[in-house]
Amino acid sequence: MELAYYSDYAVRLVNTEEPARNKDSLTSVEAVRELFGANGQAARRATDADVTRFRSVRARLRSVFEAADGGDETLAVDLLNSLLLEFPVSPQISGHETRDEDGKPDWHMHLADHPSNATAGYAAIATMGLAFHLTSYGVDRLGLCEASPCRNAYLDTSTNRSRRYCSDRCATRANVAAYRARKRLETERAADTGRSAKAAQVTTPHTDR
């Protein structure tokens, strides 16, 4: 499992809440366990107490994305460093997958999972993954969806740093909204031009020949 993979843990957790819509799906221990995905062993450690702890970590991770999205690179790094200090990781070389018929291990870096509770384990790998993504690709690769009122977190992996939305659905919705806004503006301008032309005809004095 590559370190880059772990950054998605942070996105997954942050996006369990949609503040602008007053929605929160992180309301039970089952919801906490779902965040671990295929890591069933870690998920089984979760208890009701982890719901509150996960929410606290979520708020701090969102603050990292908000700082990055707002262009405050130093703040984003400081917030992430604070999390790294609180939730340290134990990197190990792992080779549980194979890559050829001889069974030669596919050696790669893995974050060992030896936490005191489910929150600590999840927070450690999510924070390390996000830190890896930030230092490898730049703080501007951490963003919040521009499709109001979404504001979901995303990681920009585009080649030209052009991503602005968390999903194709939000991108489509934003493009449709922008198109409709342009059409309304064009209609209003046309109406204003028509009214101005009529007013000019009424106010222009006629001269006798």
Short mmCIF file of C-alpha atoms in Angstrom, two decimals:
data_model
loop_
_atom_site.label_atom_id
_atom_site.label_comp_id
_atom_site.label_asym_id
_atom_site.label_seq_id
_atom_site.Cartn_x
_atom_site.Cartn_y
_atom_site.Cartn_z
CA MET A 1 0.00 0.00 0.00
CA GLU A 2 1.59 3.30 -1.06
CA LEU A 3 1.66 6.34 1.21
CA ALA A 4 -0.29 8.36 -1.35
CA TYR A 5 -3.24 6.05 -0.81
CA TYR A 6 -3.62 7.17 2.79
CA SER A 7 -4.43 10.75 1.84
CA ASP A 8 -7.87 9.54 0.80
CA TYR A 9 -8.55 8.66 4.43
CA ALA A 10 -8.49 12.38 5.24
CA VAL A 11 -10.85 13.27 2.39
CA ARG A 12 -13.25 10.49 3.35
CA LEU A 13 -13.47 11.70 6.94
CA VAL A 14 -13.80 15.40 6.13
CA ASN A 15 -16.60 14.71 3.66
CA THR A 16 -18.79 12.94 6.22
CA GLU A 17 -20.00 16.45 7.06
CA GLU A 18 -21.56 19.10 4.82
CA PRO A 19 -21.71 22.21 7.03
CA ALA A 20 -23.53 24.40 4.50
CA ARG A 21 -26.29 21.80 4.18
CA ASN A 22 -26.32 21.02 7.92
CA LYS A 23 -25.67 17.34 7.15
CA ASP A 24 -23.54 14.92 9.15
CA SER A 25 -23.32 11.20 8.40
CA LEU A 26 -20.85 10.50 11.19
CA THR A 27 -23.47 9.70 13.81
CA SER A 28 -22.80 6.10 14.87
CA VAL A 29 -20.05 3.59 15.47
CA GLU A 30 -21.18 1.82 12.26
CA ALA A 31 -20.46 5.02 10.31
CA VAL A 32 -17.00 5.16 11.88
CA ARG A 33 -16.29 1.57 10.90
CA GLU A 34 -17.34 2.20 7.30
CA LEU A 35 -14.58 4.81 6.98
CA PHE A 36 -11.93 2.10 7.35
CA GLY A 37 -13.07 0.42 4.15
CA ALA A 38 -11.36 -2.93 3.67
CA ASN A 39 -9.35 -2.59 6.87
CA GLY A 40 -11.75 -4.70 8.90
CA GLN A 41 -9.37 -5.39 11.76
CA ALA A 42 -8.96 -1.69 12.53
CA ALA A 43 -12.67 -1.07 12.10
CA ARG A 44 -13.54 -3.67 14.72
CA ARG A 45 -11.70 -1.65 17.36
CA ALA A 46 -14.12 1.26 16.98
CA THR A 47 -16.50 1.97 19.86
CA ASP A 48 -19.20 4.54 20.54
CA ALA A 49 -16.57 6.79 22.11
CA ASP A 50 -14.82 7.06 18.74
CA VAL A 51 -17.76 8.93 17.19
CA THR A 52 -16.96 12.08 19.19
CA ARG A 53 -13.21 11.64 18.76
CA PHE A 54 -13.56 11.19 14.99
CA ARG A 55 -15.61 14.38 14.76
CA SER A 56 -12.87 16.29 16.55
CA VAL A 57 -10.21 15.03 14.15
CA ARG A 58 -12.54 15.78 11.22
CA ALA A 59 -12.84 19.44 12.24
CA ARG A 60 -9.06 19.76 12.42
CA LEU A 61 -8.54 18.13 9.04
CA ARG A 62 -11.15 20.40 7.47
CA SER A 63 -9.22 23.37 8.87
CA VAL A 64 -6.18 22.16 6.92
CA PHE A 65 -8.19 22.09 3.69
CA GLU A 66 -9.73 25.50 4.45
CA ALA A 67 -6.31 27.05 5.03
CA ALA A 68 -4.94 25.50 1.82
CA ASP A 69 -8.01 26.56 -0.17
CA GLY A 70 -7.65 30.09 1.19
CA GLY A 71 -4.02 30.29 0.11
CA ASP A 72 -2.57 30.25 3.64
CA GLU A 73 0.16 27.70 3.07
CA THR A 74 1.92 28.27 6.40
CA LEU A 75 -1.26 27.77 8.42
CA ALA A 76 -2.11 24.58 6.53
CA VAL A 77 1.35 23.16 7.28
CA ASP A 78 1.22 24.24 10.95
CA LEU A 79 -2.17 22.59 11.44
CA LEU A 80 -0.97 19.41 9.78
CA ASN A 81 2.22 19.35 11.83
CA SER A 82 0.15 19.64 15.00
CA LEU A 83 -1.82 16.56 13.98
CA LEU A 84 1.35 14.66 13.07
CA LEU A 85 2.77 15.32 16.54
CA GLU A 86 -0.41 14.16 18.24
CA PHE A 87 -0.94 11.10 16.04
CA PRO A 88 2.50 9.67 15.14
CA VAL A 89 2.89 6.76 12.75
CA SER A 90 5.24 3.78 12.54
CA PRO A 91 6.37 3.31 8.93
CA GLN A 92 7.40 -0.19 7.91
CA ILE A 93 8.52 -1.89 4.73
CA SER A 94 5.83 -4.31 3.61
CA GLY A 95 5.74 -6.96 0.92
CA HIS A 96 2.41 -8.70 1.33
CA GLU A 97 1.75 -8.49 -2.42
CA THR A 98 3.68 -10.24 -5.21
CA ARG A 99 4.60 -9.04 -8.68
CA ASP A 100 5.87 -12.08 -10.60
CA GLU A 101 5.45 -15.84 -10.94
CA ASP A 102 8.37 -16.45 -8.59
CA GLY A 103 6.49 -14.74 -5.77
CA LYS A 104 9.04 -11.97 -5.35
CA PRO A 105 7.68 -9.43 -2.84
CA ASP A 106 6.59 -6.02 -4.09
CA TRP A 107 8.33 -4.01 -1.39
CA HIS A 108 6.70 -0.71 -0.44
CA MET A 109 6.19 1.59 2.52
CA HIS A 110 3.33 0.77 4.86
CA LEU A 111 2.08 2.59 7.96
CA ALA A 112 1.96 0.15 10.85
CA ASP A 113 -1.31 0.11 12.75
CA HIS A 114 -0.64 -0.07 16.51
CA PRO A 115 -2.91 2.64 17.96
CA SER A 116 -4.44 2.93 21.42
CA ASN A 117 -7.90 3.31 19.86
CA ALA A 118 -9.61 3.43 16.47
CA THR A 119 -9.49 7.23 16.24
CA ALA A 120 -5.75 7.37 16.88
CA GLY A 121 -5.10 4.76 14.21
CA TYR A 122 -7.27 6.41 11.60
CA ALA A 123 -6.01 9.92 12.38
CA ALA A 124 -2.39 8.80 12.14
CA ILE A 125 -2.67 7.31 8.66
CA ALA A 126 -5.00 10.06 7.37
CA THR A 127 -2.67 12.80 8.59
CA MET A 128 0.46 11.12 7.26
CA GLY A 129 -1.19 10.53 3.91
CA LEU A 130 -2.27 14.16 3.66
CA ALA A 131 1.20 15.35 4.67
CA PHE A 132 2.74 13.13 2.00
CA HIS A 133 0.36 14.52 -0.63
CA LEU A 134 1.06 18.13 0.40
CA THR A 135 4.84 17.80 0.38
CA SER A 136 4.88 15.80 -2.86
CA TYR A 137 2.46 17.86 -4.94
CA GLY A 138 2.04 21.22 -3.21
CA VAL A 139 -0.42 22.80 -0.80
CA ASP A 140 -2.51 24.12 -3.69
CA ARG A 141 -3.46 20.51 -4.47
CA LEU A 142 -5.71 20.49 -1.39
CA GLY A 143 -9.05 22.11 -2.18
CA LEU A 144 -12.68 22.60 -1.29
CA CYS A 145 -15.38 22.22 -3.91
CA GLU A 146 -16.43 25.52 -5.51
CA ALA A 147 -19.94 24.28 -6.30
CA SER A 148 -22.02 26.08 -3.68
CA PRO A 149 -23.12 24.92 -1.18
CA CYS A 150 -21.05 21.72 -1.42
CA ARG A 151 -17.57 22.60 -0.08
CA ASN A 152 -16.46 18.96 0.04
CA ALA A 153 -12.72 18.36 0.27
CA TYR A 154 -10.75 16.96 -2.66
CA LEU A 155 -7.17 16.26 -3.70
CA ASP A 156 -6.20 17.72 -7.07
CA THR A 157 -4.30 15.16 -9.11
CA SER A 158 -4.83 16.83 -12.49
CA THR A 159 -1.78 17.46 -14.65
CA ASN A 160 -2.42 21.20 -14.94
CA ARG A 161 -3.67 21.92 -11.40
CA SER A 162 -7.10 22.75 -12.80
CA ARG A 163 -9.46 20.86 -10.50
CA ARG A 164 -12.09 23.02 -8.79
CA TYR A 165 -14.83 20.56 -7.86
CA CYS A 166 -15.06 17.43 -5.74
CA SER A 167 -16.93 15.41 -8.39
CA ASP A 168 -18.20 15.44 -11.96
CA ARG A 169 -21.70 15.98 -10.57
CA CYS A 170 -20.70 19.21 -8.83
CA ALA A 171 -18.75 20.37 -11.89
CA THR A 172 -21.80 19.84 -14.10
CA ARG A 173 -24.08 21.61 -11.63
CA ALA A 174 -21.72 24.58 -11.42
CA ASN A 175 -21.39 24.81 -15.20
CA VAL A 176 -25.17 24.73 -15.65
CA ALA A 177 -25.62 27.42 -13.00
CA ALA A 178 -22.97 29.59 -14.67
CA TYR A 179 -24.61 29.13 -18.08
CA ARG A 180 -28.02 30.12 -16.74
CA ALA A 181 -26.52 33.15 -15.01
CA ARG A 182 -24.92 34.27 -18.28
CA LYS A 183 -28.21 33.83 -20.16
CA ARG A 184 -30.08 35.86 -17.54
CA LEU A 185 -27.49 38.62 -17.80
CA GLU A 186 -27.72 38.64 -21.59
CA THR A 187 -31.52 38.84 -21.40
CA GLU A 188 -31.39 41.68 -18.89
CA ARG A 189 -28.88 43.60 -20.98
CA ALA A 190 -30.98 43.13 -24.10
CA ALA A 191 -34.05 44.38 -22.23
CA ASP A 192 -32.13 47.39 -20.91
CA THR A 193 -30.87 48.18 -24.40
CA GLY A 194 -34.41 47.99 -25.76
CA ARG A 195 -35.77 50.27 -23.05
CA SER A 196 -32.94 52.75 -23.62
CA ALA A 197 -33.62 52.83 -27.36
CA LYS A 198 -37.33 53.49 -26.80
CA ALA A 199 -36.56 56.22 -24.28
CA ALA A 200 -34.20 57.86 -26.75
CA GLN A 201 -36.90 57.89 -29.44
CA VAL A 202 -39.39 59.53 -27.10
CA THR A 203 -37.00 62.22 -25.85
CA THR A 204 -35.41 63.09 -29.19
CA PRO A 205 -36.98 66.40 -30.42
CA HIS A 206 -38.42 66.53 -33.96
CA THR A 207 -37.43 69.46 -36.20
CA ASP A 208 -39.69 70.95 -38.85
CA ARG A 209 -38.31 71.06 -42.30
#
